[in-house]
Amino acid sequence: MQQFTKIQEMKDYLRPMQSAGQKIGLVPTMGYLHEGHLSLIRRAVQESDIAVVSIFVNPIQFGPSEDLAKYPHNLAKDLELIDKTGAAVVFTPDAVEMYGDNHLTFVHVEKITDILCGPFRPGHFQGVATVVNKLFNIVRPDKAYFGQKDGQQAMVIQKMVRDLNMDVTIITCPTVREADGLAMSSRNTYLNVAERSQAPVLYQVLTAAKDMIQGSITDGVLIKKQIKTMISSKPLANIEYISLVDASSFREISQVSGPVMIALAVKFGATRLIDNIIVEG
Amino acid sequence: MQQFTKIQEMKDYLRPMQSAGQKIGLVPTMGYLHEGHLSLIRRAVQESDIAVVSIFVNPIQFGPSEDLAKYPHNLAKDLELIDKTGAAVVFTPDAVEMYGDNHLTFVHVEKITDILCGPFRPGHFQGVATVVNKLFNIVRPDKAYFGQKDGQQAMVIQKMVRDLNMDVTIITCPTVREADGLAMSSRNTYLNVAERSQAPVLYQVLTAAKDMIQGSITDGVLIKKQIKTMISSKPLANIEYISLVDASSFREISQVSGPVMIALAVKFGATRLIDNIIVEG
C-alpha cells in the first residue's frame, strides 16, 4: 500500500495509471475508521483497479464552536485497517498542503444546504463541497463512495458533480449499524455510557416511522409528532430537527406520496448524532 | 472543424483523444470574435494537438441591469473565423444545456473579486468562475487561454485553478488593440461615433501612467489623479474606477515598488469599457 501526503505526488502517481486506462475508486474520509468506512473501501476495492482512501480532517467544514480540535484520530490504526481491505493508496495531506495560507475559492451548493443539518451547521456543506471538489480534481476518480448515514452530504456532492459536469460517479452505500441499531460514526466515541445506552432510540424511531408509512400513514406531521414523543422519552436526548423530505427533490414534505427520506439530528450531551432512512412510501 | 452543442457529445469526442495522449487547448469565449480572441485561438492551435473554442454567452455572469439581452452575436461569422485558424472543435451549448432548470452550484473566489470590477458587477466573477469551472470539467484542457484585457478575470480563474487543484495551465495573452490603442472588445460595437472617437483615451492614460512610473514617480495617488484629469477632459467619459494593484497579490497599492497593474473601467454612454496594463515598476 502506497501512502502520499503531497498533492503533486498523488497526482504524479495516479495520472500514468489513468492514462493506461486504470479505473480509480475514491473513498474520502476524515479517518478514525469504523466498519461503515470499511464497507465503502471494500466496495471501492471490488469495483476499481486502484482504490484510493483519503484521510483528511477538513477544517473548513467545522464551525467555530464545533469539534475540530478534539475530532478523534488514530492514523496508525487506520492504515492497518485500510491495508487489510486491499486498497492500493492512502492520501493523507495536512491542512497546509490542502489550503496553504491564502485559500480563497469555495464551492457552494444552494437550497439543498438550507435544510436539515444546513441551518445548524452554517458553512459546513460549503466546506464539504469544496474539499470534495479538490479531492476529485487531485485523484480524478471514476467512482467515489459515500455513506447513506450522511445522506444530505451525499445529495450535495451528487448535485455538485452534476452541476459542474465532473466525470465521477457517486455511489451511496447503506449505513452500517451497531448490533443495537446505532449508526456507526466516529463521533460515537464521544458518548458516555448513559448516552450510549439511549442513542439507539434514533434507529428505533426511524424504524417506527417506516412502519407507520408502510402501514399507510401518510401525514408527515403525525409521523414527526410520533418520532418526537419517542425520542423525548429519553432524558439525555435533545432533538435538533426531525425532517421528512422527498428523496429525490430533497424538499420538506407534509404528505408522504413517494420515496421519502426521514432524517434527524439529536444531541446527547455535547455530541450531535445524525441518522436517516429512505422509505419507498 | 467539428461543432458540438451537447456536453456529453463534447466529452465523448474528446476523452478517447485524451486517453491517447493528445493535448487539448481551450479558448472560452462569448462569441462575436475579434482579433483579440483570434490571437488566443491561434496560440491554442500552435500549442495543442486539439484546439477547442467555446462560444457561450453565460447568463449568470451578467447582472440584472446589464447587457445580456443585447450582447452582440454572429455565430456564422464566428465559425468562419475559427475555421481559418485551424482550431479542431467548436463547442456551442445553449443556456439550457449548461444550466438546465435547477442549477444550484456556484464557485466563488473571495477577496480578489471584491476590488476593481467586483463591486460594480456583483455576482459577475462568481458567474465567470462557475462557467469556466464547468468548461474545464467538460473539456479537461491541458492549457486554457485568456486575454490580459480582462486582467481580473484571468487572476480569478488562475486562483480558482490553484485553489481547487485543477490540472490546467492558464495562459494569459497580451491585449490586442485597434490602431489608435483602443483595446479590442465585443462591446466596442455599442459605441457611437463620438464615443468611439474619445474611447482611445483609456490606452493613452495607461501609457502616460506607465511613463510616469518609468520616470520614477511612485506615488499612486498622484498617478491616479493624473489619469483622472486626462480622462475627465473627454466629455463623454464617466469614470467607474481607476486602480493600481500589486500585479501578483492583486492588492490596491498607494506606492509603486514592484510590478503593478494599472486598471480602469470607464463608461461612454451606456457602454462600459475596461482596460489595464502591467508595468514592471
JSON list of N, CA and C in Angstrom, two decimals, chain A residues 104-133:
[
{"chain": "A", "resi": 104, "resn": "LEU", "atom": "N", "xyz": [-8.83, 30.93, -1.25]},
{"chain": "A", "resi": 104, "resn": "LEU", "atom": "CA", "xyz": [-9.93, 31.89, -1.42]},
{"chain": "A", "resi": 104, "resn": "LEU", "atom": "C", "xyz": [-11.13, 31.31, -2.17]},
{"chain": "A", "resi": 105, "resn": "THR", "atom": "N", "xyz": [-11.02, 30.08, -2.66]},
{"chain": "A", "resi": 105, "resn": "THR", "atom": "CA", "xyz": [-12.06, 29.55, -3.56]},
{"chain": "A", "resi": 105, "resn": "THR", "atom": "C", "xyz": [-12.95, 28.53, -2.86]},
{"chain": "A", "resi": 106, "resn": "PHE", "atom": "N", "xyz": [-14.25, 28.73, -2.97]},
{"chain": "A", "resi": 106, "resn": "PHE", "atom": "CA", "xyz": [-15.20, 27.85, -2.30]},
{"chain": "A", "resi": 106, "resn": "PHE", "atom": "C", "xyz": [-16.30, 27.43, -3.27]},
{"chain": "A", "resi": 107, "resn": "VAL", "atom": "N", "xyz": [-16.76, 26.20, -3.08]},
{"chain": "A", "resi": 107, "resn": "VAL", "atom": "CA", "xyz": [-17.85, 25.67, -3.90]},
{"chain": "A", "resi": 107, "resn": "VAL", "atom": "C", "xyz": [-19.10, 25.64, -3.02]},
{"chain": "A", "resi": 108, "resn": "HIS", "atom": "N", "xyz": [-20.14, 26.27, -3.51]},
{"chain": "A", "resi": 108, "resn": "HIS", "atom": "CA", "xyz": [-21.36, 26.35, -2.72]},
{"chain": "A", "resi": 108, "resn": "HIS", "atom": "C", "xyz": [-22.53, 25.76, -3.48]},
{"chain": "A", "resi": 109, "resn": "VAL", "atom": "N", "xyz": [-23.26, 24.86, -2.84]},
{"chain": "A", "resi": 109, "resn": "VAL", "atom": "CA", "xyz": [-24.49, 24.31, -3.42]},
{"chain": "A", "resi": 109, "resn": "VAL", "atom": "C", "xyz": [-25.67, 24.96, -2.67]},
{"chain": "A", "resi": 110, "resn": "GLU", "atom": "N", "xyz": [-26.51, 25.65, -3.41]},
{"chain": "A", "resi": 110, "resn": "GLU", "atom": "CA", "xyz": [-27.61, 26.39, -2.78]},
{"chain": "A", "resi": 110, "resn": "GLU", "atom": "C", "xyz": [-28.80, 25.48, -2.47]},
{"chain": "A", "resi": 111, "resn": "LYS", "atom": "N", "xyz": [-29.74, 26.02, -1.75]},
{"chain": "A", "resi": 111, "resn": "LYS", "atom": "CA", "xyz": [-31.07, 25.42, -1.46]},
{"chain": "A", "resi": 111, "resn": "LYS", "atom": "C", "xyz": [-30.99, 24.10, -0.68]},
{"chain": "A", "resi": 112, "resn": "ILE", "atom": "N", "xyz": [-30.43, 23.05, -1.27]},
{"chain": "A", "resi": 112, "resn": "ILE", "atom": "CA", "xyz": [-30.44, 21.76, -0.55]},
{"chain": "A", "resi": 112, "resn": "ILE", "atom": "C", "xyz": [-29.49, 21.78, 0.65]},
{"chain": "A", "resi": 113, "resn": "THR", "atom": "N", "xyz": [-28.74, 22.86, 0.81]},
{"chain": "A", "resi": 113, "resn": "THR", "atom": "CA", "xyz": [-27.91, 23.03, 2.01]},
{"chain": "A", "resi": 113, "resn": "THR", "atom": "C", "xyz": [-28.61, 23.94, 3.03]},
{"chain": "A", "resi": 114, "resn": "ASP", "atom": "N", "xyz": [-29.80, 24.42, 2.70]},
{"chain": "A", "resi": 114, "resn": "ASP", "atom": "CA", "xyz": [-30.53, 25.32, 3.61]},
{"chain": "A", "resi": 114, "resn": "ASP", "atom": "C", "xyz": [-31.47, 24.56, 4.54]},
{"chain": "A", "resi": 115, "resn": "ILE", "atom": "N", "xyz": [-31.54, 23.24, 4.37]},
{"chain": "A", "resi": 115, "resn": "ILE", "atom": "CA", "xyz": [-32.48, 22.46, 5.18]},
{"chain": "A", "resi": 115, "resn": "ILE", "atom": "C", "xyz": [-31.69, 21.46, 6.03]},
{"chain": "A", "resi": 116, "resn": "LEU", "atom": "N", "xyz": [-32.41, 20.62, 6.78]},
{"chain": "A", "resi": 116, "resn": "LEU", "atom": "CA", "xyz": [-31.81, 19.56, 7.60]},
{"chain": "A", "resi": 116, "resn": "LEU", "atom": "C", "xyz": [-30.63, 20.09, 8.42]},
{"chain": "A", "resi": 117, "resn": "CYS", "atom": "N", "xyz": [-29.44, 19.55, 8.22]},
{"chain": "A", "resi": 117, "resn": "CYS", "atom": "CA", "xyz": [-28.28, 19.98, 9.01]},
{"chain": "A", "resi": 117, "resn": "CYS", "atom": "C", "xyz": [-27.82, 21.40, 8.67]},
{"chain": "A", "resi": 118, "resn": "GLY", "atom": "N", "xyz": [-28.17, 21.89, 7.47]},
{"chain": "A", "resi": 118, "resn": "GLY", "atom": "CA", "xyz": [-27.64, 23.17, 7.00]},
{"chain": "A", "resi": 118, "resn": "GLY", "atom": "C", "xyz": [-27.77, 24.32, 7.99]},
{"chain": "A", "resi": 119, "resn": "PRO", "atom": "N", "xyz": [-28.98, 24.63, 8.45]},
{"chain": "A", "resi": 119, "resn": "PRO", "atom": "CA", "xyz": [-29.14, 25.78, 9.35]},
{"chain": "A", "resi": 119, "resn": "PRO", "atom": "C", "xyz": [-28.39, 25.61, 10.68]},
{"chain": "A", "resi": 120, "resn": "PHE", "atom": "N", "xyz": [-28.15, 24.38, 11.09]},
{"chain": "A", "resi": 120, "resn": "PHE", "atom": "CA", "xyz": [-27.47, 24.14, 12.37]},
{"chain": "A", "resi": 120, "resn": "PHE", "atom": "C", "xyz": [-25.95, 24.13, 12.23]},
{"chain": "A", "resi": 121, "resn": "ARG", "atom": "N", "xyz": [-25.47, 24.04, 10.99]},
{"chain": "A", "resi": 121, "resn": "ARG", "atom": "CA", "xyz": [-24.03, 23.98, 10.76]},
{"chain": "A", "resi": 121, "resn": "ARG", "atom": "C", "xyz": [-23.66, 24.93, 9.61]},
{"chain": "A", "resi": 122, "resn": "PRO", "atom": "N", "xyz": [-23.79, 26.25, 9.86]},
{"chain": "A", "resi": 122, "resn": "PRO", "atom": "CA", "xyz": [-23.52, 27.20, 8.77]},
{"chain": "A", "resi": 122, "resn": "PRO", "atom": "C", "xyz": [-22.11, 27.02, 8.19]},
{"chain": "A", "resi": 123, "resn": "GLY", "atom": "N", "xyz": [-22.01, 26.95, 6.89]},
{"chain": "A", "resi": 123, "resn": "GLY", "atom": "CA", "xyz": [-20.70, 26.79, 6.24]},
{"chain": "A", "resi": 123, "resn": "GLY", "atom": "C", "xyz": [-20.26, 25.35, 6.10]},
{"chain": "A", "resi": 124, "resn": "HIS", "atom": "N", "xyz": [-20.93, 24.44, 6.82]},
{"chain": "A", "resi": 124, "resn": "HIS", "atom": "CA", "xyz": [-20.48, 23.03, 6.80]},
{"chain": "A", "resi": 124, "resn": "HIS", "atom": "C", "xyz": [-20.47, 22.45, 5.39]},
{"chain": "A", "resi": 125, "resn": "PHE", "atom": "N", "xyz": [-21.59, 22.58, 4.68]},
{"chain": "A", "resi": 125, "resn": "PHE", "atom": "CA", "xyz": [-21.66, 21.92, 3.37]},
{"chain": "A", "resi": 125, "resn": "PHE", "atom": "C", "xyz": [-20.81, 22.62, 2.33]},
{"chain": "A", "resi": 126, "resn": "GLN", "atom": "N", "xyz": [-20.58, 23.93, 2.50]},
{"chain": "A", "resi": 126, "resn": "GLN", "atom": "CA", "xyz": [-19.63, 24.61, 1.62]},
{"chain": "A", "resi": 126, "resn": "GLN", "atom": "C", "xyz": [-18.23, 24.03, 1.84]},
{"chain": "A", "resi": 127, "resn": "GLY", "atom": "N", "xyz": [-17.89, 23.78, 3.09]},
{"chain": "A", "resi": 127, "resn": "GLY", "atom": "CA", "xyz": [-16.60, 23.16, 3.39]},
{"chain": "A", "resi": 127, "resn": "GLY", "atom": "C", "xyz": [-16.48, 21.76, 2.80]},
{"chain": "A", "resi": 128, "resn": "VAL", "atom": "N", "xyz": [-17.58, 21.00, 2.90]},
{"chain": "A", "resi": 128, "resn": "VAL", "atom": "CA", "xyz": [-17.59, 19.64, 2.35]},
{"chain": "A", "resi": 128, "resn": "VAL", "atom": "C", "xyz": [-17.48, 19.68, 0.83]},
{"chain": "A", "resi": 129, "resn": "ALA", "atom": "N", "xyz": [-18.30, 20.53, 0.18]},
{"chain": "A", "resi": 129, "resn": "ALA", "atom": "CA", "xyz": [-18.29, 20.59, -1.29]},
{"chain": "A", "resi": 129, "resn": "ALA", "atom": "C", "xyz": [-16.91, 21.02, -1.79]},
{"chain": "A", "resi": 130, "resn": "THR", "atom": "N", "xyz": [-16.31, 21.98, -1.08]},
{"chain": "A", "resi": 130, "resn": "THR", "atom": "CA", "xyz": [-15.01, 22.49, -1.52]},
{"chain": "A", "resi": 130, "resn": "THR", "atom": "C", "xyz": [-13.93, 21.42, -1.40]},
{"chain": "A", "resi": 131, "resn": "VAL", "atom": "N", "xyz": [-13.88, 20.73, -0.27]},
{"chain": "A", "resi": 131, "resn": "VAL", "atom": "CA", "xyz": [-12.81, 19.73, -0.11]},
{"chain": "A", "resi": 131, "resn": "VAL", "atom": "C", "xyz": [-13.02, 18.54, -1.04]},
{"chain": "A", "resi": 132, "resn": "VAL", "atom": "N", "xyz": [-14.27, 18.15, -1.24]},
{"chain": "A", "resi": 132, "resn": "VAL", "atom": "CA", "xyz": [-14.53, 17.01, -2.13]},
{"chain": "A", "resi": 132, "resn": "VAL", "atom": "C", "xyz": [-14.22, 17.41, -3.57]},
{"chain": "A", "resi": 133, "resn": "ASN", "atom": "N", "xyz": [-14.54, 18.65, -3.94]},
{"chain": "A", "resi": 133, "resn": "ASN", "atom": "CA", "xyz": [-14.18, 19.13, -5.28]},
{"chain": "A", "resi": 133, "resn": "ASN", "atom": "C", "xyz": [-12.67, 19.04, -5.48]}
]
